[in-house]
Short mmCIF file of C-alpha atoms in Angstrom, two decimals:
data_model
loop_
_atom_site.label_atom_id
_atom_site.label_comp_id
_atom_site.label_asym_id
_atom_site.label_seq_id
_atom_site.Cartn_x
_atom_site.Cartn_y
_atom_site.Cartn_z
CA MET A 1 0.00 0.00 0.00
CA LYS A 2 2.87 2.37 0.73
CA TYR A 3 4.27 1.66 -2.74
CA SER A 4 0.89 2.36 -4.36
CA TYR A 5 0.53 5.60 -2.42
CA ALA A 6 4.00 6.76 -3.53
CA ILE A 7 3.16 6.14 -7.19
CA HIS A 8 -0.15 7.96 -6.83
CA THR A 9 1.65 10.94 -5.26
CA LEU A 10 4.26 11.06 -8.05
CA ILE A 11 1.55 10.99 -10.70
CA SER A 12 -0.31 13.85 -9.04
CA LEU A 13 2.88 15.91 -8.88
CA LEU A 14 4.28 15.25 -12.35
CA ILE A 15 1.31 15.92 -14.61
CA PRO A 16 0.12 19.25 -13.11
CA PHE A 17 3.74 20.51 -13.02
CA HIS A 18 4.03 20.22 -16.79
CA ALA A 19 0.67 21.86 -17.36
CA ILE A 20 1.54 24.83 -15.13
CA SER A 21 4.93 25.43 -16.75
CA ALA A 22 3.39 25.30 -20.21
CA GLU A 23 0.82 27.92 -19.20
CA ASP A 24 3.52 30.11 -17.67
CA ARG A 25 5.49 29.97 -20.92
CA MET A 26 2.48 31.16 -22.92
CA VAL A 27 1.76 34.00 -20.48
CA ASP A 28 5.37 35.19 -20.06
CA GLU A 29 6.32 35.43 -23.71
CA ALA A 30 4.96 34.87 -27.20
CA PRO A 31 6.20 31.71 -28.90
CA MET A 32 9.22 32.22 -31.18
CA SER A 33 9.13 30.77 -34.67
CA LEU A 34 12.23 29.24 -36.24
CA ASN A 35 12.88 32.45 -38.17
CA ASP A 36 12.57 34.45 -34.94
CA CYS A 37 15.21 32.25 -33.33
CA LEU A 38 17.50 32.67 -36.35
CA LEU A 39 17.12 36.45 -36.28
CA TYR A 40 17.82 36.54 -32.55
CA ALA A 41 20.92 34.38 -32.97
CA ARG A 42 22.21 36.59 -35.79
CA GLU A 43 22.25 39.59 -33.44
CA HIS A 44 23.11 37.99 -30.09
CA ALA A 45 25.14 34.80 -30.63
CA HIS A 46 28.66 35.38 -29.34
CA ALA A 47 30.35 34.01 -32.47
CA ASN A 48 28.29 36.34 -34.67
CA ARG A 49 29.11 39.33 -32.49
CA LEU A 50 32.82 38.52 -32.67
CA SER A 51 32.69 38.16 -36.45
CA ARG A 52 31.03 41.59 -36.71
CA LEU A 53 33.85 43.10 -34.65
CA GLU A 54 36.42 41.42 -36.89
CA ALA A 55 34.71 42.96 -39.93
CA GLU A 56 34.81 46.39 -38.25
CA THR A 57 38.53 45.89 -37.52
CA ALA A 58 39.15 45.10 -41.20
CA ALA A 59 37.29 48.29 -42.17
CA ALA A 60 39.49 50.28 -39.78
CA ASP A 61 42.62 48.69 -41.31
CA LYS A 62 41.42 49.79 -44.75
CA ARG A 63 40.99 53.36 -43.56
CA ILE A 64 44.46 53.32 -42.00
CA GLY A 65 45.90 52.05 -45.28
CA ALA A 66 44.14 54.82 -47.20
CA ALA A 67 46.07 57.37 -45.13
CA ASP A 68 49.30 56.26 -46.84
CA LEU A 69 47.96 57.63 -50.14
CA MET A 70 47.41 61.09 -48.68
CA PRO A 71 50.07 63.83 -48.39
CA TYR A 72 51.83 64.12 -45.05
CA ILE A 73 51.77 67.64 -43.55
CA SER A 74 53.45 68.61 -40.31
CA ILE A 75 54.21 71.77 -38.40
CA GLY A 76 57.07 72.07 -35.97
CA SER A 77 58.99 74.48 -33.85
CA SER A 78 62.24 74.44 -31.93
CA GLY A 79 63.91 76.60 -29.34
CA SER A 80 67.45 76.82 -28.05
CA LEU A 81 69.41 78.78 -25.46
CA SER A 82 73.18 78.82 -26.12
CA PHE A 83 75.77 79.34 -23.37
CA GLY A 84 79.48 79.81 -23.66
CA ARG A 85 81.37 79.86 -26.91
CA ASN A 86 79.02 79.83 -29.90
CA ILE A 87 78.47 81.43 -33.28
CA ASP A 88 77.07 84.93 -33.53
CA PRO A 89 74.20 84.80 -36.05
CA GLU A 90 75.01 88.37 -37.25
CA THR A 91 78.78 88.01 -37.86
CA ASN A 92 79.01 84.24 -38.16
CA THR A 93 82.02 84.32 -35.81
CA TYR A 94 82.58 82.75 -32.43
CA ASP A 95 81.81 84.70 -29.29
CA ASN A 96 80.89 84.14 -25.66
CA LYS A 97 77.38 85.60 -25.72
CA LYS A 98 74.19 83.92 -24.62
CA THR A 99 71.86 83.46 -27.55
CA LEU A 100 68.11 82.67 -27.57
CA GLY A 101 66.92 81.18 -30.86
CA THR A 102 63.63 79.76 -32.07
CA GLY A 103 62.61 78.19 -35.36
CA PHE A 104 59.28 77.39 -37.00
CA GLY A 105 58.46 75.28 -40.01
CA LEU A 106 55.63 73.81 -42.04
CA GLU A 107 56.43 70.94 -44.40
CA MET A 108 54.56 68.61 -46.71
CA SER A 109 55.61 65.33 -48.29
CA LEU A 110 53.67 63.59 -51.07
CA PRO A 111 54.64 60.21 -52.55
CA LEU A 112 54.42 60.36 -56.33
CA PHE A 113 55.52 56.85 -57.29
CA ASP A 114 56.54 53.80 -55.27
CA GLY A 115 55.93 50.94 -57.69
CA LEU A 116 52.18 51.04 -56.83
CA VAL A 117 52.98 49.48 -53.46
CA ARG A 118 50.57 51.69 -51.53
CA ILE A 119 47.82 51.36 -54.12
CA ASN A 120 48.06 47.56 -54.21
CA ASN A 121 48.19 47.40 -50.42
CA GLN A 122 45.03 49.50 -50.32
CA LYS A 123 43.32 47.15 -52.78
CA ALA A 124 44.39 44.19 -50.65
CA LEU A 125 42.99 45.83 -47.51
CA LYS A 126 39.73 46.53 -49.33
CA ALA A 127 39.56 42.85 -50.32
CA ALA A 128 40.36 41.87 -46.72
CA GLU A 129 37.43 43.97 -45.50
CA LEU A 130 35.10 42.27 -47.97
CA ARG A 131 36.50 38.86 -47.02
CA LYS A 132 35.76 39.52 -43.34
CA LYS A 133 32.20 40.47 -44.25
CA LYS A 134 31.79 37.16 -46.08
CA ALA A 135 33.41 35.36 -43.14
CA ARG A 136 30.74 36.96 -40.97
CA PHE A 137 28.05 35.43 -43.17
CA VAL A 138 29.83 32.07 -43.01
CA GLU A 139 29.71 32.23 -39.21
CA GLN A 140 26.07 33.30 -39.29
CA ASP A 141 25.17 30.28 -41.44
CA ARG A 142 27.08 27.93 -39.15
CA ILE A 143 25.26 29.28 -36.09
CA SER A 144 21.95 29.19 -37.97
CA LEU A 145 22.36 25.49 -38.75
CA GLU A 146 23.05 24.86 -35.06
CA VAL A 147 19.95 26.83 -34.09
CA ILE A 148 17.82 24.88 -36.59
CA LYS A 149 18.95 21.55 -35.15
CA GLY A 150 18.45 22.81 -31.59
CA PHE A 151 15.02 24.21 -32.43
CA TYR A 152 13.72 20.94 -33.85
CA ASN A 153 15.41 18.97 -31.08
CA ILE A 154 13.16 20.84 -28.64
CA SER A 155 10.17 19.98 -30.81
CA TYR A 156 11.15 16.32 -30.70
CA CYS A 157 11.69 16.35 -26.93
CA ARG A 158 8.33 18.05 -26.39
CA ALA A 159 6.62 15.41 -28.50
CA MET A 160 8.32 12.71 -26.41
CA VAL A 161 7.19 14.35 -23.17
CA ALA A 162 3.61 14.63 -24.42
CA GLN A 163 3.70 11.01 -25.54
CA MET A 164 5.00 9.79 -22.17
CA GLU A 165 2.38 11.87 -20.33
CA SER A 166 -0.33 10.25 -22.44
CA GLN A 167 1.10 6.79 -21.80
CA LEU A 168 1.41 7.50 -18.06
CA SER A 169 -2.16 8.74 -17.94
CA ARG A 170 -3.40 5.63 -19.80
CA ASP A 171 -1.45 3.20 -17.62
CA SER A 172 -2.54 5.05 -14.47
CA THR A 173 -6.17 4.65 -15.53
CA ASP A 174 -5.56 0.93 -16.08
CA LEU A 175 -3.98 0.71 -12.63
CA GLU A 176 -7.00 2.27 -10.98
CA ALA A 177 -9.31 -0.11 -12.89
CA VAL A 178 -7.25 -3.14 -11.77
CA ARG A 179 -7.36 -1.95 -8.16
CA LYS A 180 -11.15 -1.78 -8.33
CA SER A 181 -11.19 -5.23 -9.89
CA LEU A 182 -9.00 -6.44 -7.00
CA GLU A 183 -11.56 -5.14 -4.54
CA LEU A 184 -14.27 -6.98 -6.49
CA GLY A 185 -12.18 -10.14 -6.55
CA THR A 186 -11.81 -10.38 -10.36
CA LYS A 187 -8.09 -9.48 -10.37
CA SER A 188 -5.23 -10.69 -8.25
CA GLY A 189 -2.56 -8.79 -6.35
CA ALA A 190 -0.02 -9.88 -8.98
CA ASP A 191 -1.98 -7.98 -11.63
CA VAL A 192 -1.87 -4.83 -9.49
CA ALA A 193 1.88 -5.24 -8.88
CA GLU A 194 2.53 -5.62 -12.60
CA LEU A 195 0.68 -2.41 -13.43
CA GLU A 196 2.34 -0.55 -10.55
CA ALA A 197 5.72 -1.55 -12.01
CA ILE A 198 4.59 -0.37 -15.45
CA VAL A 199 3.43 3.00 -14.05
CA ALA A 200 6.72 3.36 -12.16
CA ALA A 201 8.60 2.74 -15.42
CA ASP A 202 6.42 5.36 -17.13
CA ILE A 203 7.22 7.90 -14.39
CA TYR A 204 10.94 7.22 -14.77
CA GLU A 205 10.81 7.61 -18.54
CA LEU A 206 8.71 10.78 -18.28
CA THR A 207 11.24 12.27 -15.85
CA ASN A 208 14.06 11.34 -18.22
CA GLN A 209 12.31 12.93 -21.22
CA ARG A 210 11.69 16.14 -19.27
CA ASN A 211 15.36 16.33 -18.36
CA LEU A 212 16.25 15.84 -22.02
CA LEU A 213 13.85 18.68 -22.86
CA LYS A 214 15.60 20.94 -20.35
CA LYS A 215 18.99 20.10 -21.89
CA ALA A 216 17.64 20.75 -25.38
CA ASP A 217 16.30 24.11 -24.18
CA LEU A 218 19.74 24.95 -22.74
CA THR A 219 21.49 23.92 -25.98
CA LEU A 220 19.26 26.15 -28.11
CA LYS A 221 19.69 29.12 -25.76
CA THR A 222 23.46 28.65 -25.89
CA SER A 223 23.45 28.60 -29.69
CA MET A 224 21.33 31.76 -29.80
CA GLY A 225 23.31 33.65 -27.16
CA MET A 226 20.18 33.94 -25.03
CA PRO A 227 20.39 34.39 -21.22
CA LEU A 228 20.49 31.00 -19.50
CA SER A 229 17.50 31.57 -17.24
CA ASP A 230 15.41 28.84 -15.65
CA ILE A 231 12.39 29.90 -17.71
CA PRO A 232 11.96 27.47 -20.64
CA LEU A 233 12.22 28.97 -24.11
CA SER A 234 8.78 29.30 -25.68
CA ILE A 235 8.89 28.25 -29.34
CA ASP A 236 6.29 27.76 -32.01
CA ASP A 237 7.22 24.19 -32.96
CA ARG A 238 4.94 23.74 -35.95
CA THR A 239 6.71 21.61 -38.53
CA GLU A 240 5.45 23.28 -41.70
CA ILE A 241 8.14 24.96 -43.81
CA GLU A 242 7.40 28.01 -45.92
CA TRP A 243 10.07 28.69 -48.51
CA SER A 244 10.30 32.21 -49.85
CA CYS A 245 11.10 32.91 -53.49
CA ALA A 246 14.54 34.22 -52.58
CA GLU A 247 17.20 34.56 -55.21
CA VAL A 248 19.66 31.69 -55.22
CA ARG A 249 23.07 32.90 -54.07
CA THR A 250 26.64 31.70 -54.02
CA LEU A 251 27.55 30.26 -50.66
CA PRO A 252 29.48 32.84 -48.58
CA GLU A 253 32.14 30.24 -47.77
CA ILE A 254 33.07 30.02 -51.46
CA GLU A 255 32.91 33.81 -51.85
CA GLU A 256 35.25 34.23 -48.90
CA ALA A 257 37.79 31.83 -50.45
CA GLN A 258 37.56 33.65 -53.79
CA ILE A 259 38.19 37.01 -52.16
CA ALA A 260 41.14 35.57 -50.23
CA VAL A 261 42.76 34.68 -53.59
CA LYS A 262 42.21 38.25 -54.83
CA GLU A 263 43.66 39.67 -51.61
CA SER A 264 46.80 37.51 -51.94
CA ARG A 265 47.21 38.59 -55.55
CA MET A 266 47.17 42.27 -54.50
CA TYR A 267 49.75 41.64 -51.79
CA LEU A 268 51.97 39.89 -54.34
CA ARG A 269 51.80 42.92 -56.62
CA ALA A 270 52.64 45.17 -53.69
CA ALA A 271 55.64 43.00 -52.83
CA LYS A 272 56.92 43.16 -56.40
CA GLY A 273 56.63 46.96 -56.23
CA GLY A 274 59.57 46.89 -53.84
CA TYR A 275 61.87 46.54 -56.86
CA SER A 276 60.69 49.89 -58.30
CA PRO A 277 62.22 53.34 -57.69
CA ARG A 278 60.52 55.78 -55.35
CA ILE A 279 59.76 59.40 -56.15
CA SER A 280 58.29 61.89 -53.70
CA PHE A 281 57.53 65.61 -53.70
CA ASN A 282 58.49 67.82 -50.76
CA ALA A 283 57.55 71.41 -49.97
CA GLY A 284 57.71 73.66 -46.93
CA ILE A 285 58.22 77.04 -45.35
CA SER A 286 60.42 77.97 -42.38
CA THR A 287 61.43 80.98 -40.34
CA SER A 288 63.49 81.82 -37.26
CA TYR A 289 63.95 84.38 -34.48
CA TYR A 290 66.95 85.16 -32.29
CA ARG A 291 68.29 87.64 -29.77
CA MET A 292 71.36 88.09 -27.56
CA ILE A 293 70.59 87.83 -23.85
CA GLY A 294 72.07 90.61 -21.73
CA MET A 295 72.91 92.88 -24.69
CA GLN A 296 71.63 96.45 -24.66
CA ALA A 297 71.39 96.57 -28.43
CA GLU A 298 67.95 96.56 -29.98
CA PHE A 299 66.93 93.52 -31.97
CA PRO A 300 64.20 93.37 -34.63
CA THR A 301 60.83 92.40 -33.21
CA PHE A 302 59.55 88.87 -33.37
CA SER A 303 56.97 89.68 -36.07
CA ARG A 304 59.57 91.42 -38.22
CA GLN A 305 62.12 88.59 -37.91
CA PHE A 306 59.33 86.07 -38.52
CA ARG A 307 58.56 87.83 -41.81
CA ASP A 308 62.11 88.68 -42.86
CA ASN A 309 63.56 85.24 -42.09
CA MET A 310 60.77 83.41 -43.88
CA GLY A 311 61.93 80.93 -46.53
CA GLU A 312 60.15 78.46 -48.86
CA TYR A 313 61.38 75.37 -50.61
CA LEU A 314 60.22 72.80 -53.15
CA GLY A 315 61.96 69.53 -53.89
CA LEU A 316 61.80 66.12 -55.51
CA SER A 317 63.49 63.08 -54.02
CA PHE A 318 64.37 59.96 -55.98
CA SER A 319 65.68 56.65 -54.68
CA PHE A 320 66.34 53.34 -56.36
CA PRO A 321 66.81 50.14 -54.33
CA ILE A 322 70.06 48.35 -55.13
CA PHE A 323 70.46 45.94 -52.23
CA ASP A 324 68.19 45.47 -49.21
CA GLY A 325 69.46 42.19 -47.85
CA LEU A 326 67.14 40.24 -50.18
CA SER A 327 64.14 41.29 -48.06
CA THR A 328 62.11 42.32 -51.12
CA ARG A 329 62.89 39.04 -52.88
CA ASN A 330 61.82 37.01 -49.85
CA ARG A 331 58.64 39.06 -49.46
CA VAL A 332 57.76 38.28 -53.08
CA LYS A 333 58.39 34.58 -52.48
CA LYS A 334 56.24 34.61 -49.36
CA ALA A 335 53.40 36.42 -51.15
CA THR A 336 53.63 33.92 -54.03
CA ILE A 337 53.34 31.00 -51.61
CA GLN A 338 50.37 32.66 -49.88
CA LEU A 339 48.64 33.12 -53.24
CA ARG A 340 49.13 29.45 -54.16
CA GLU A 341 47.94 28.39 -50.72
CA ASN A 342 44.73 30.39 -51.05
CA GLU A 343 44.15 29.03 -54.56
CA VAL A 344 44.40 25.49 -53.18
CA ARG A 345 42.13 26.49 -50.29
CA LEU A 346 39.55 27.77 -52.77
CA GLU A 347 39.67 24.48 -54.66
CA GLN A 348 39.37 22.58 -51.39
CA THR A 349 36.39 24.68 -50.31
CA ARG A 350 34.55 24.07 -53.58
CA TYR A 351 35.25 20.35 -53.32
CA ARG A 352 34.03 20.20 -49.72
CA ILE A 353 30.87 22.18 -50.53
CA ASP A 354 30.10 19.83 -53.44
CA GLN A 355 30.63 16.86 -51.14
CA SER A 356 28.38 18.34 -48.42
CA ALA A 357 25.70 19.17 -51.00
CA GLU A 358 25.74 15.59 -52.29
CA GLU A 359 25.58 14.24 -48.73
CA ALA A 360 22.64 16.55 -48.01
CA ARG A 361 20.83 15.28 -51.11
CA LEU A 362 21.40 11.64 -50.13
CA ASP A 363 20.34 12.32 -46.54
CA HIS A 364 17.15 14.01 -47.74
CA GLU A 365 16.25 11.13 -50.05
CA ALA A 366 16.94 8.65 -47.24
CA ALA A 367 14.88 10.72 -44.79
CA LYS A 368 11.85 10.68 -47.11
CA GLU A 369 12.09 6.89 -47.54
CA GLU A 370 12.56 6.35 -43.81
CA LEU A 371 9.59 8.60 -43.05
CA ALA A 372 7.36 6.51 -45.32
CA ALA A 373 8.59 3.31 -43.64
CA ALA A 374 8.07 4.80 -40.16
CA THR A 375 4.49 5.77 -41.10
CA SER A 376 3.72 2.22 -42.21
CA ARG A 377 5.29 0.82 -39.06
CA LEU A 378 3.20 3.09 -36.84
CA GLU A 379 0.01 2.02 -38.58
CA ALA A 380 0.90 -1.64 -38.07
CA GLU A 381 1.90 -1.17 -34.41
CA ASN A 382 -1.29 0.80 -33.77
CA LEU A 383 -3.43 -2.04 -35.12
CA ALA A 384 -1.43 -4.58 -33.09
CA TYR A 385 -1.85 -2.54 -29.91
CA LYS A 386 -5.61 -2.19 -30.39
CA ALA A 387 -5.93 -5.92 -30.84
CA MET A 388 -3.73 -6.58 -27.78
CA ARG A 389 -5.70 -4.13 -25.67
CA ARG A 390 -8.96 -5.81 -26.67
CA LYS A 391 -7.52 -9.14 -25.57
CA TYR A 392 -6.37 -7.58 -22.28
CA GLU A 393 -9.84 -6.24 -21.59
CA LEU A 394 -11.20 -9.72 -22.19
CA GLY A 395 -8.57 -11.19 -19.86
CA ALA A 396 -6.79 -13.18 -22.59
CA VAL A 397 -3.35 -11.54 -22.09
CA SER A 398 -1.39 -10.18 -19.13
CA ALA A 399 -0.49 -6.60 -18.34
CA ILE A 400 3.13 -7.32 -19.28
CA GLU A 401 2.09 -8.39 -22.79
CA LEU A 402 -0.04 -5.26 -23.10
CA TYR A 403 2.89 -3.13 -21.90
CA THR A 404 5.19 -4.76 -24.45
CA SER A 405 2.76 -3.92 -27.24
CA SER A 406 2.33 -0.41 -25.86
CA SER A 407 6.14 0.07 -25.77
CA LYS A 408 6.42 -1.00 -29.40
CA LEU A 409 3.71 1.49 -30.31
CA ALA A 410 5.51 4.23 -28.35
CA GLN A 411 8.76 3.42 -30.12
CA ALA A 412 7.01 3.60 -33.48
CA GLN A 413 5.49 6.99 -32.58
CA ALA A 414 8.86 8.31 -31.40
CA ASN A 415 10.53 6.98 -34.53
CA LEU A 416 7.93 8.66 -36.75
CA THR A 417 8.35 11.99 -34.94
CA GLY A 418 12.12 11.72 -35.26
CA LYS A 419 11.91 10.92 -38.98
CA LYS A 420 9.59 13.89 -39.59
CA ILE A 421 12.07 16.22 -37.93
CA GLN A 422 14.98 14.56 -39.71
CA ARG A 423 13.26 15.13 -43.06
CA ILE A 424 12.73 18.81 -42.22
CA ILE A 425 16.36 19.32 -41.17
CA THR A 426 17.73 17.53 -44.25
CA GLU A 427 15.45 19.59 -46.49
CA ILE A 428 16.66 22.84 -44.91
CA THR A 429 20.29 21.70 -45.22
CA LEU A 430 19.81 20.70 -48.86
CA ARG A 431 18.16 24.02 -49.67
CA TYR A 432 21.06 25.82 -48.01
CA TYR A 433 23.64 24.09 -50.19
CA GLN A 434 21.49 24.85 -53.21
CA GLY A 435 21.92 28.55 -52.40
CA TYR A 436 18.73 29.44 -50.52
CA PRO A 437 19.24 31.69 -47.46
CA LEU A 438 18.46 30.28 -44.03
CA ILE A 439 16.99 33.51 -42.66
CA LYS A 440 14.03 35.13 -44.40
#
């Protein structure tokens, strides 16, 4: 009797708990569709946020590189106080006077030709910025595929929980009926013990499925970058898929590899520019002011000296590299190797995408065939269970035989649910490799 009371208490605690939490979910927040989860993950997933920052860093690098193409302008001043033996600015002879001198200058330098090194570096940085943007989309797609699997895993776990609740409720009803039959003398204590063991097994399995649901909820929240609160994530787990008429695109992973080849090619051109001469234009103005400290003589005012001592200059500088320790040659070799490496990486990426697309197609075909087989199996197990239950009601079979048939039916239902979700996931994956975007 104590054992029966414990089972009855567990049943009364388990079933209302699920109902209350489901109601709380609906009140606290509106259910999120799959597209809602994907949009949330795009903005909040940690990997996506890091990839956005990397793209912003690449944009900053491009702006820094653009500064090398601009003229360099600087203004400077200097001051000096001479003691002891020094040169008199008026007579250009040595004396022992203290002299205060200041100088001011404004200069500009503009590179005219450097073998197109700066221009090619700027093109490479522009390609690097674009490559980081594509890498951001690659990361978004990777996270999106994780979210899709996590989303439908929750749907599967919820279906399993609902199925176990239904089975527990059915077996609990049978247990109560057997207990009444025991009181009437038509059933034995062994029959009651068998059903109590079955109900206990149902409670254990229901508890296990609820724990799996909690873990699935945690996995999806982690993929989305959502706060890991104790409140279950409310999702709209309808299994219908609505495909938009989006334009088919090239996968961002291939685009990233293509841009990496272009970036390496620009860096190679920049490295080869190290063999070229360099020409730059220089211009500036300068002036100075001085006076003898301790002398009673009058010196021109600061404004007059500033104007009278003013000088301007223009100039061209030319340099041609003859020997730099083979650094330019080694940079060219390194850039050539990097270009070949990225070309091989592009070929590898295309090959891997083709392989993944073919695997997705095979998985989708297999999922459709397995779904049809699972549907047929469920129909057969359902008929077998109905026949077995009719025999049990007539007393022709034991509770254990009924439980065995019920377990087979539950396995068939779980298998069908799993195959439905598997077909959906394989269809989404196949569409992705065909060029359809994951987020609408």
